Each structure stands twice: as structure tokens, then as C-alpha cells.
Amino acid sequence: GNSVTQMEGPVTLSEEAFLTINCTYTATGYPSLFWYVQYPGEGLQLLLKATKADDKGSNKGFEATYRKETTSFHLEKGSVQVSDSAVYFCALSEDNAGNMLTFGGGTRLMVKP
Amino acid sequence: NAGVTQTPKFQVLKTGQSMTLQCAQDMNHEYMSWYRQDPGMGLRLIHYSVGAGITDQGEVPNGYNVSRSTTEDFPLRLLSAAPSQTSVYFCASSYATRGADTQYFGPGTRLTVL
């Protein structure tokens, strides 16, 4: 079956530090890959996505590249802000519409001023 | 446009009680789904629906029932609550057929079963 593995948190960084959250996946086909973010007390929001190998998703300064050879989709940001403190989820979907998501366990990011 | 709404926000049940978690969306989305979120396990799919009158099981369907009588509503029923169902429940919706579309999540219901 499908699975997604993320680095365990919490990840604690100072403001303006570089962020990497690792994500690797196992899938039988050719999935679409997603990063969702959950701010305290809220539901999940789509942060970025990529639908095929070598695609780069980007949004709000965050980036992730779909690496088929390493089955990875690592999330990066060059300079984090306190407002980026949240839980980040990597996910995949093998249906064409991006439904039926398989999620990783989530990584909590804490950014200190 | 309210998006995806869920009620209640919090609920405490005793073992064996029943209840219905409500979910509604006003975006005319065909696809709706329910997930549960447990610490360290991410979100797991319980049930989903690709349109009114059509439902199917996800990864963890045992102990839950769903129905989809309208496009807007997708309630989740617990017939006999168990402590293992203590979790945070999220409803989500999207267009069913557009490629890699965004899932819109509700704010969640935190359920505790004693």
C-alpha cells in the first residue's frame, strides 16, 4: 500500500533560518504529491503541490521538488518567520483528482523571534 | 461563501452513546470525505463520497457510518462510541474530477469518548 514518512518534530528554528522538512513516499503508481499546513486551532490548508516527476511546487516562499528517483518531496524555505509556526503534512494521492490522500505523521515547526 | 463547516467543535461522549458529526459545504463540490487525526499518525481516511447517493469506505471505516443525500451535506455517524474513537475529525471537500485539486478542510471536531 501507499505510505508517507516525514521527519519527526518538533523542529525549532530562529527567525530567518533555513528550513528543510524531509518527506519520502512509497506508492504503487505515479502519485501527485502535496504539502498541507495546519495552523493552531484550524483545519488543513494546501501549501503546494506537484503532479509529476521533476515538478517544483512553490507558495509563500516554500518550495518542494518531486524527485521520483529518490521518492522524495522535501519542503524548503530560505528564511522562516514566526508566522510559519504550524504543523506541516506531506501527502500523496494516486487518483487523478487528488482525492483519497495518504498523509505523513506531520512535523511541528516552531519559529522563535 | 462559508467553505466547509463542521459542528460541533467539541464533544464528550460516554462509551456506547451515539452521535452525528455534521459537515456542510457551499462550494458545490462533488467529492467529500472524513478523516481522523491522531497524534503522530497524520490523517487517515474514514469514508468518502463522490456525489449524492454514493459513498465508499476509506482506510479506517469500522465503527462509522455515512450517507450523502444532498451535495452539500455529509454527516458522519458513530453508532456506539468507543474510547478508541477519541480523535479530531476533519471533513474535506473538492471537485471530484479536476486533476490534483485542492482539498478544502473544515475546522475540525474534537471528540472525547470516556
PDB file of C-alpha atoms in Angstrom:
ATOM      1  CA  GLY A   1       0.000   0.000   0.000  1.00  0.00           C
ATOM      2  CA  ASN A   2       0.883   3.667  -0.092  1.00  0.00           C
ATOM      3  CA  SER A   3       2.744   5.374   2.723  1.00  0.00           C
ATOM      4  CA  VAL A   4       4.365   8.704   3.537  1.00  0.00           C
ATOM      5  CA  THR A   5       7.189   9.189   6.014  1.00  0.00           C
ATOM      6  CA  GLN A   6       8.139  12.567   7.448  1.00  0.00           C
ATOM      7  CA  MET A   7      10.868  13.612   9.812  1.00  0.00           C
ATOM      8  CA  GLU A   8       9.651  13.733  13.373  1.00  0.00           C
ATOM      9  CA  GLY A   9       9.413  17.067  15.112  1.00  0.00           C
ATOM     10  CA  PRO A  10       9.262  19.391  16.681  1.00  0.00           C
ATOM     11  CA  VAL A  11      11.635  21.430  14.575  1.00  0.00           C
ATOM     12  CA  THR A  12      12.689  24.598  16.378  1.00  0.00           C
ATOM     13  CA  LEU A  13      14.349  27.395  14.412  1.00  0.00           C
ATOM     14  CA  SER A  14      15.206  31.025  14.882  1.00  0.00           C
ATOM     15  CA  GLU A  15      13.609  33.612  12.628  1.00  0.00           C
ATOM     16  CA  GLU A  16      15.312  33.896   9.200  1.00  0.00           C
ATOM     17  CA  ALA A  17      16.834  30.398   9.466  1.00  0.00           C
ATOM     18  CA  PHE A  18      16.705  27.917   6.578  1.00  0.00           C
ATOM     19  CA  LEU A  19      14.065  25.210   6.794  1.00  0.00           C
ATOM     20  CA  THR A  20      14.067  21.669   5.442  1.00  0.00           C
ATOM     21  CA  ILE A  21      11.402  19.110   6.318  1.00  0.00           C
ATOM     22  CA  ASN A  22      12.097  15.717   4.785  1.00  0.00           C
ATOM     23  CA  CYS A  23       9.367  13.628   3.182  1.00  0.00           C
ATOM     24  CA  THR A  24       9.661  10.286   1.407  1.00  0.00           C
ATOM     25  CA  TYR A  25       6.906   8.151  -0.010  1.00  0.00           C
ATOM     26  CA  THR A  26       6.025   4.657  -1.175  1.00  0.00           C
ATOM     27  CA  ALA A  27       3.433   4.253  -3.900  1.00  0.00           C
ATOM     28  CA  THR A  28       2.493   1.634  -6.452  1.00  0.00           C
ATOM     29  CA  GLY A  29       1.798   4.090  -9.264  1.00  0.00           C
ATOM     30  CA  TYR A  30       2.604   7.705 -10.089  1.00  0.00           C
ATOM     31  CA  PRO A  31       1.125   9.827  -7.324  1.00  0.00           C
ATOM     32  CA  SER A  32       0.547  13.529  -7.009  1.00  0.00           C
ATOM     33  CA  LEU A  33       2.349  14.988  -4.003  1.00  0.00           C
ATOM     34  CA  PHE A  34       1.196  17.686  -1.620  1.00  0.00           C
ATOM     35  CA  TRP A  35       2.227  19.708   1.387  1.00  0.00           C
ATOM     36  CA  TYR A  36      -0.571  20.829   3.682  1.00  0.00           C
ATOM     37  CA  VAL A  37      -0.169  23.194   6.644  1.00  0.00           C
ATOM     38  CA  GLN A  38      -2.225  23.322   9.829  1.00  0.00           C
ATOM     39  CA  TYR A  39      -2.095  26.492  11.906  1.00  0.00           C
ATOM     40  CA  PRO A  40      -3.092  26.238  15.588  1.00  0.00           C
ATOM     41  CA  GLY A  41      -6.792  25.573  16.044  1.00  0.00           C
ATOM     42  CA  GLU A  42      -7.520  25.402  12.318  1.00  0.00           C
ATOM     43  CA  GLY A  43      -8.083  22.826   9.606  1.00  0.00           C
ATOM     44  CA  LEU A  44      -5.517  21.934   6.979  1.00  0.00           C
ATOM     45  CA  GLN A  45      -4.722  24.223   4.048  1.00  0.00           C
ATOM     46  CA  LEU A  46      -2.967  23.297   0.841  1.00  0.00           C
ATOM     47  CA  LEU A  47       0.508  24.840   0.761  1.00  0.00           C
ATOM     48  CA  LEU A  48       1.833  23.469  -2.536  1.00  0.00           C
ATOM     49  CA  LYS A  49       1.625  20.503  -4.858  1.00  0.00           C
ATOM     50  CA  ALA A  50       3.386  18.701  -7.708  1.00  0.00           C
ATOM     51  CA  THR A  51       1.815  16.245 -10.098  1.00  0.00           C
ATOM     52  CA  LYS A  52       4.750  14.644 -11.930  1.00  0.00           C
ATOM     53  CA  ALA A  53       8.441  13.921 -11.631  1.00  0.00           C
ATOM     54  CA  ASP A  54      10.754  16.975 -11.524  1.00  0.00           C
ATOM     55  CA  ASP A  55       7.835  19.366 -10.978  1.00  0.00           C
ATOM     56  CA  LYS A  56       8.516  22.048  -8.386  1.00  0.00           C
ATOM     57  CA  GLY A  57       5.653  23.317  -6.267  1.00  0.00           C
ATOM     58  CA  SER A  58       6.016  26.716  -4.615  1.00  0.00           C
ATOM     59  CA  ASN A  59       3.958  29.081  -2.495  1.00  0.00           C
ATOM     60  CA  LYS A  60       4.627  31.755   0.146  1.00  0.00           C
ATOM     61  CA  GLY A  61       8.394  31.205  -0.135  1.00  0.00           C
ATOM     62  CA  PHE A  62       8.115  27.447   0.372  1.00  0.00           C
ATOM     63  CA  GLU A  63       9.308  25.034  -2.312  1.00  0.00           C
ATOM     64  CA  ALA A  64       9.344  21.285  -2.872  1.00  0.00           C
ATOM     65  CA  THR A  65      10.550  19.255  -5.866  1.00  0.00           C
ATOM     66  CA  TYR A  66       9.058  15.908  -6.884  1.00  0.00           C
ATOM     67  CA  ARG A  67      12.030  13.518  -7.007  1.00  0.00           C
ATOM     68  CA  LYS A  68      10.959  10.197  -8.454  1.00  0.00           C
ATOM     69  CA  GLU A  69      14.438   8.641  -8.292  1.00  0.00           C
ATOM     70  CA  THR A  70      14.626   9.164  -4.531  1.00  0.00           C
ATOM     71  CA  THR A  71      10.830   9.036  -3.926  1.00  0.00           C
ATOM     72  CA  SER A  72      11.076  12.297  -2.030  1.00  0.00           C
ATOM     73  CA  PHE A  73       9.289  15.646  -1.770  1.00  0.00           C
ATOM     74  CA  HIS A  74      11.256  17.677   0.771  1.00  0.00           C
ATOM     75  CA  LEU A  75       9.875  21.037   1.872  1.00  0.00           C
ATOM     76  CA  GLU A  76      12.261  24.016   1.989  1.00  0.00           C
ATOM     77  CA  LYS A  77      12.129  27.701   2.811  1.00  0.00           C
ATOM     78  CA  GLY A  78      15.077  30.045   2.746  1.00  0.00           C
ATOM     79  CA  SER A  79      14.073  32.310   5.633  1.00  0.00           C
ATOM     80  CA  VAL A  80      11.357  31.318   8.085  1.00  0.00           C
ATOM     81  CA  GLN A  81       9.175  33.724  10.027  1.00  0.00           C
ATOM     82  CA  VAL A  82       7.402  33.384  13.360  1.00  0.00           C
ATOM     83  CA  SER A  83       4.136  33.233  11.424  1.00  0.00           C
ATOM     84  CA  ASP A  84       5.313  29.993   9.767  1.00  0.00           C
ATOM     85  CA  SER A  85       4.934  28.146  13.085  1.00  0.00           C
ATOM     86  CA  ALA A  86       2.490  25.335  12.330  1.00  0.00           C
ATOM     87  CA  VAL A  87       2.251  21.616  11.651  1.00  0.00           C
ATOM     88  CA  TYR A  88       3.239  20.557   8.139  1.00  0.00           C
ATOM     89  CA  PHE A  89       1.882  17.409   6.489  1.00  0.00           C
ATOM     90  CA  CYS A  90       3.244  15.684   3.420  1.00  0.00           C
ATOM     91  CA  ALA A  91       0.648  13.711   1.469  1.00  0.00           C
ATOM     92  CA  LEU A  92       0.138  11.770  -1.733  1.00  0.00           C
ATOM     93  CA  SER A  93      -2.788  10.849  -3.914  1.00  0.00           C
ATOM     94  CA  GLU A  94      -2.889   8.283  -6.670  1.00  0.00           C
ATOM     95  CA  ASP A  95      -6.284   9.224  -8.120  1.00  0.00           C
ATOM     96  CA  ASN A  96      -6.353  11.825 -10.861  1.00  0.00           C
ATOM     97  CA  ALA A  97      -8.372  14.303  -8.824  1.00  0.00           C
ATOM     98  CA  GLY A  98      -6.055  14.455  -5.839  1.00  0.00           C
ATOM     99  CA  ASN A  99      -8.589  12.867  -3.548  1.00  0.00           C
ATOM    100  CA  MET A 100      -8.099   9.980  -1.122  1.00  0.00           C
ATOM    101  CA  LEU A 101      -4.988  11.450   0.425  1.00  0.00           C
ATOM    102  CA  THR A 102      -2.417   9.391   2.304  1.00  0.00           C
ATOM    103  CA  PHE A 103      -0.733  11.597   4.912  1.00  0.00           C
ATOM    104  CA  GLY A 104       2.540  11.503   6.764  1.00  0.00           C
ATOM    105  CA  GLY A 105       2.526  11.909  10.525  1.00  0.00           C
ATOM    106  CA  GLY A 106       3.102  15.668  10.432  1.00  0.00           C
ATOM    107  CA  THR A 107       6.044  17.815  11.536  1.00  0.00           C
ATOM    108  CA  ARG A 108       5.581  20.631  14.020  1.00  0.00           C
ATOM    109  CA  LEU A 109       7.639  23.737  13.254  1.00  0.00           C
ATOM    110  CA  MET A 110       8.298  26.324  15.946  1.00  0.00           C
ATOM    111  CA  VAL A 111       9.996  29.567  14.923  1.00  0.00           C
ATOM    112  CA  LYS A 112      11.382  31.788  17.665  1.00  0.00           C
ATOM    113  CA  PRO A 113      11.934  35.543  17.267  1.00  0.00           C
TER     114      PRO A 113
ATOM    115  CA  ASN B   1     -19.099  31.666   0.962  1.00  0.00           C
ATOM    116  CA  ALA B   2     -18.589  29.793   4.248  1.00  0.00           C
ATOM    117  CA  GLY B   3     -16.455  26.987   2.765  1.00  0.00           C
ATOM    118  CA  VAL B   4     -16.548  23.758   4.789  1.00  0.00           C
ATOM    119  CA  THR B   5     -18.312  23.967   8.137  1.00  0.00           C
ATOM    120  CA  GLN B   6     -18.358  21.360  10.912  1.00  0.00           C
ATOM    121  CA  THR B   7     -20.435  21.062  14.056  1.00  0.00           C
ATOM    122  CA  PRO B   8     -19.942  20.653  16.923  1.00  0.00           C
ATOM    123  CA  LYS B   9     -16.422  21.920  17.631  1.00  0.00           C
ATOM    124  CA  PHE B  10     -16.079  19.843  20.780  1.00  0.00           C
ATOM    125  CA  GLN B  11     -17.970  16.822  22.079  1.00  0.00           C
ATOM    126  CA  VAL B  12     -17.626  14.457  25.030  1.00  0.00           C
ATOM    127  CA  LEU B  13     -19.416  11.101  24.876  1.00  0.00           C
ATOM    128  CA  LYS B  14     -19.697   8.108  27.133  1.00  0.00           C
ATOM    129  CA  THR B  15     -18.863   4.664  25.790  1.00  0.00           C
ATOM    130  CA  GLY B  16     -21.847   3.255  23.917  1.00  0.00           C
ATOM    131  CA  GLN B  17     -23.502   6.577  23.124  1.00  0.00           C
ATOM    132  CA  SER B  18     -24.278   7.564  19.567  1.00  0.00           C
ATOM    133  CA  MET B  19     -23.874  10.866  17.816  1.00  0.00           C
ATOM    134  CA  THR B  20     -23.631  12.522  14.418  1.00  0.00           C
ATOM    135  CA  LEU B  21     -20.871  14.875  13.337  1.00  0.00           C
ATOM    136  CA  GLN B  22     -22.172  17.364  10.828  1.00  0.00           C
ATOM    137  CA  CYS B  23     -20.325  18.608   7.745  1.00  0.00           C
ATOM    138  CA  ALA B  24     -21.578  21.015   5.099  1.00  0.00           C
ATOM    139  CA  GLN B  25     -20.005  22.823   2.148  1.00  0.00           C
ATOM    140  CA  ASP B  26     -21.338  25.588  -0.079  1.00  0.00           C
ATOM    141  CA  MET B  27     -18.873  25.279  -2.968  1.00  0.00           C
ATOM    142  CA  ASN B  28     -20.902  22.729  -4.972  1.00  0.00           C
ATOM    143  CA  HIS B  29     -18.109  20.176  -4.598  1.00  0.00           C
ATOM    144  CA  GLU B  30     -18.875  16.637  -5.719  1.00  0.00           C
ATOM    145  CA  TYR B  31     -16.283  14.974  -3.503  1.00  0.00           C
ATOM    146  CA  MET B  32     -16.498  14.942   0.292  1.00  0.00           C
ATOM    147  CA  SER B  33     -14.594  12.916   2.833  1.00  0.00           C
ATOM    148  CA  TRP B  34     -13.982  12.360   6.523  1.00  0.00           C
ATOM    149  CA  TYR B  35     -10.561  11.967   8.157  1.00  0.00           C
ATOM    150  CA  ARG B  36      -9.496  11.366  11.707  1.00  0.00           C
ATOM    151  CA  GLN B  37      -6.305  12.873  13.107  1.00  0.00           C
ATOM    152  CA  ASP B  38      -4.389  11.090  15.826  1.00  0.00           C
ATOM    153  CA  PRO B  39      -1.041  12.176  17.311  1.00  0.00           C
ATOM    154  CA  GLY B  40       1.930  11.094  15.210  1.00  0.00           C
ATOM    155  CA  MET B  41      -0.274   9.357  12.650  1.00  0.00           C
ATOM    156  CA  GLY B  42      -1.295  12.175  10.388  1.00  0.00           C
ATOM    157  CA  LEU B  43      -4.808  11.999   8.987  1.00  0.00           C
ATOM    158  CA  ARG B  44      -6.480   8.743   7.983  1.00  0.00           C
ATOM    159  CA  LEU B  45      -9.415   8.472   5.608  1.00  0.00           C
ATOM    160  CA  ILE B  46     -12.627   7.100   7.152  1.00  0.00           C
ATOM    161  CA  HIS B  47     -15.273   7.390   4.401  1.00  0.00           C
ATOM    162  CA  TYR B  48     -15.702   9.375   1.243  1.00  0.00           C
ATOM    163  CA  SER B  49     -18.363  10.265  -1.324  1.00  0.00           C
ATOM    164  CA  VAL B  50     -18.046  11.229  -4.992  1.00  0.00           C
ATOM    165  CA  GLY B  51     -21.577  12.582  -5.204  1.00  0.00           C
ATOM    166  CA  ALA B  52     -25.069  12.474  -3.735  1.00  0.00           C
ATOM    167  CA  GLY B  53     -26.156   8.897  -3.099  1.00  0.00           C
ATOM    168  CA  ILE B  54     -22.632   7.451  -3.475  1.00  0.00           C
ATOM    169  CA  THR B  55     -20.368   6.600  -0.548  1.00  0.00           C
ATOM    170  CA  ASP B  56     -17.411   4.282  -0.014  1.00  0.00           C
ATOM    171  CA  GLN B  57     -15.015   3.182   2.697  1.00  0.00           C
ATOM    172  CA  GLY B  58     -11.575   4.577   3.319  1.00  0.00           C
ATOM    173  CA  GLU B  59      -8.713   3.207   5.379  1.00  0.00           C
ATOM    174  CA  VAL B  60     -10.410   3.112   8.809  1.00  0.00           C
ATOM    175  CA  PRO B  61     -14.208   2.777   8.333  1.00  0.00           C
ATOM    176  CA  ASN B  62     -15.095   0.446  11.233  1.00  0.00           C
ATOM    177  CA  GLY B  63     -17.458   1.993  13.767  1.00  0.00           C
ATOM    178  CA  TYR B  64     -18.591   4.801  11.453  1.00  0.00           C
ATOM    179  CA  ASN B  65     -21.494   5.240   9.044  1.00  0.00           C
ATOM    180  CA  VAL B  66     -22.088   7.900   6.411  1.00  0.00           C
ATOM    181  CA  SER B  67     -24.751   8.929   3.939  1.00  0.00           C
ATOM    182  CA  ARG B  68     -24.916  11.592   1.230  1.00  0.00           C
ATOM    183  CA  SER B  69     -28.477  12.656   0.482  1.00  0.00           C
ATOM    184  CA  THR B  70     -27.513  16.115  -0.841  1.00  0.00           C
ATOM    185  CA  THR B  71     -24.441  17.621  -2.493  1.00  0.00           C
ATOM    186  CA  GLU B  72     -23.948  19.993   0.445  1.00  0.00           C
ATOM    187  CA  ASP B  73     -24.068  17.669   3.461  1.00  0.00           C
ATOM    188  CA  PHE B  74     -22.029  14.643   4.531  1.00  0.00           C
ATOM    189  CA  PRO B  75     -22.733  13.603   8.142  1.00  0.00           C
ATOM    190  CA  LEU B  76     -20.617  11.051   9.998  1.00  0.00           C
ATOM    191  CA  ARG B  77     -22.417   8.790  12.476  1.00  0.00           C
ATOM    192  CA  LEU B  78     -20.966   6.934  15.422  1.00  0.00           C
ATOM    193  CA  LEU B  79     -23.494   4.275  16.377  1.00  0.00           C
ATOM    194  CA  SER B  80     -21.837   3.102  19.601  1.00  0.00           C
ATOM    195  CA  ALA B  81     -18.882   5.235  20.624  1.00  0.00           C
ATOM    196  CA  ALA B  82     -15.693   3.601  21.918  1.00  0.00           C
ATOM    197  CA  PRO B  83     -12.641   5.197  23.605  1.00  0.00           C
ATOM    198  CA  SER B  84     -10.589   4.276  20.515  1.00  0.00           C
ATOM    199  CA  GLN B  85     -12.677   6.815  18.593  1.00  0.00           C
ATOM    200  CA  THR B  86     -11.299   9.680  20.658  1.00  0.00           C
ATOM    201  CA  SER B  87      -9.749  11.855  17.978  1.00  0.00           C
ATOM    202  CA  VAL B  88     -10.028  15.047  15.979  1.00  0.00           C
ATOM    203  CA  TYR B  89     -12.289  14.651  12.958  1.00  0.00           C
ATOM    204  CA  PHE B  90     -11.915  16.671   9.772  1.00  0.00           C
ATOM    205  CA  CYS B  91     -14.295  16.908   6.869  1.00  0.00           C
ATOM    206  CA  ALA B  92     -12.943  17.859   3.448  1.00  0.00           C
ATOM    207  CA  SER B  93     -14.378  18.593   0.015  1.00  0.00           C
ATOM    208  CA  SER B  94     -13.172  19.163  -3.539  1.00  0.00           C
ATOM    209  CA  TYR B  95     -14.192  18.902  -7.166  1.00  0.00           C
ATOM    210  CA  ALA B  96     -14.143  15.187  -7.910  1.00  0.00           C
ATOM    211  CA  THR B  97     -12.610  15.162 -11.337  1.00  0.00           C
ATOM    212  CA  ARG B  98     -10.225  18.096 -11.700  1.00  0.00           C
ATOM    213  CA  GLY B  99      -6.640  16.975 -11.671  1.00  0.00           C
ATOM    214  CA  ALA B 100      -4.767  17.126  -8.346  1.00  0.00           C
ATOM    215  CA  ASP B 101      -7.289  19.575  -6.994  1.00  0.00           C
ATOM    216  CA  THR B 102      -7.149  21.234  -3.607  1.00  0.00           C
ATOM    217  CA  GLN B 103      -8.921  19.567  -0.706  1.00  0.00           C
ATOM    218  CA  TYR B 104     -10.736  22.150   1.441  1.00  0.00           C
ATOM    219  CA  PHE B 105     -10.804  21.161   5.089  1.00  0.00           C
ATOM    220  CA  GLY B 106     -13.220  22.177   7.798  1.00  0.00           C
ATOM    221  CA  PRO B 107     -12.022  23.410  11.217  1.00  0.00           C
ATOM    222  CA  GLY B 108     -12.450  20.011  12.873  1.00  0.00           C
ATOM    223  CA  THR B 109     -14.439  18.391  15.677  1.00  0.00           C
ATOM    224  CA  ARG B 110     -12.568  17.272  18.781  1.00  0.00           C
ATOM    225  CA  LEU B 111     -14.269  14.168  20.170  1.00  0.00           C
ATOM    226  CA  THR B 112     -13.530  12.547  23.514  1.00  0.00           C
ATOM    227  CA  VAL B 113     -15.082   9.190  24.417  1.00  0.00           C
ATOM    228  CA  LEU B 114     -14.923   8.299  28.107  1.00  0.00           C
TER     229      LEU B 114
END
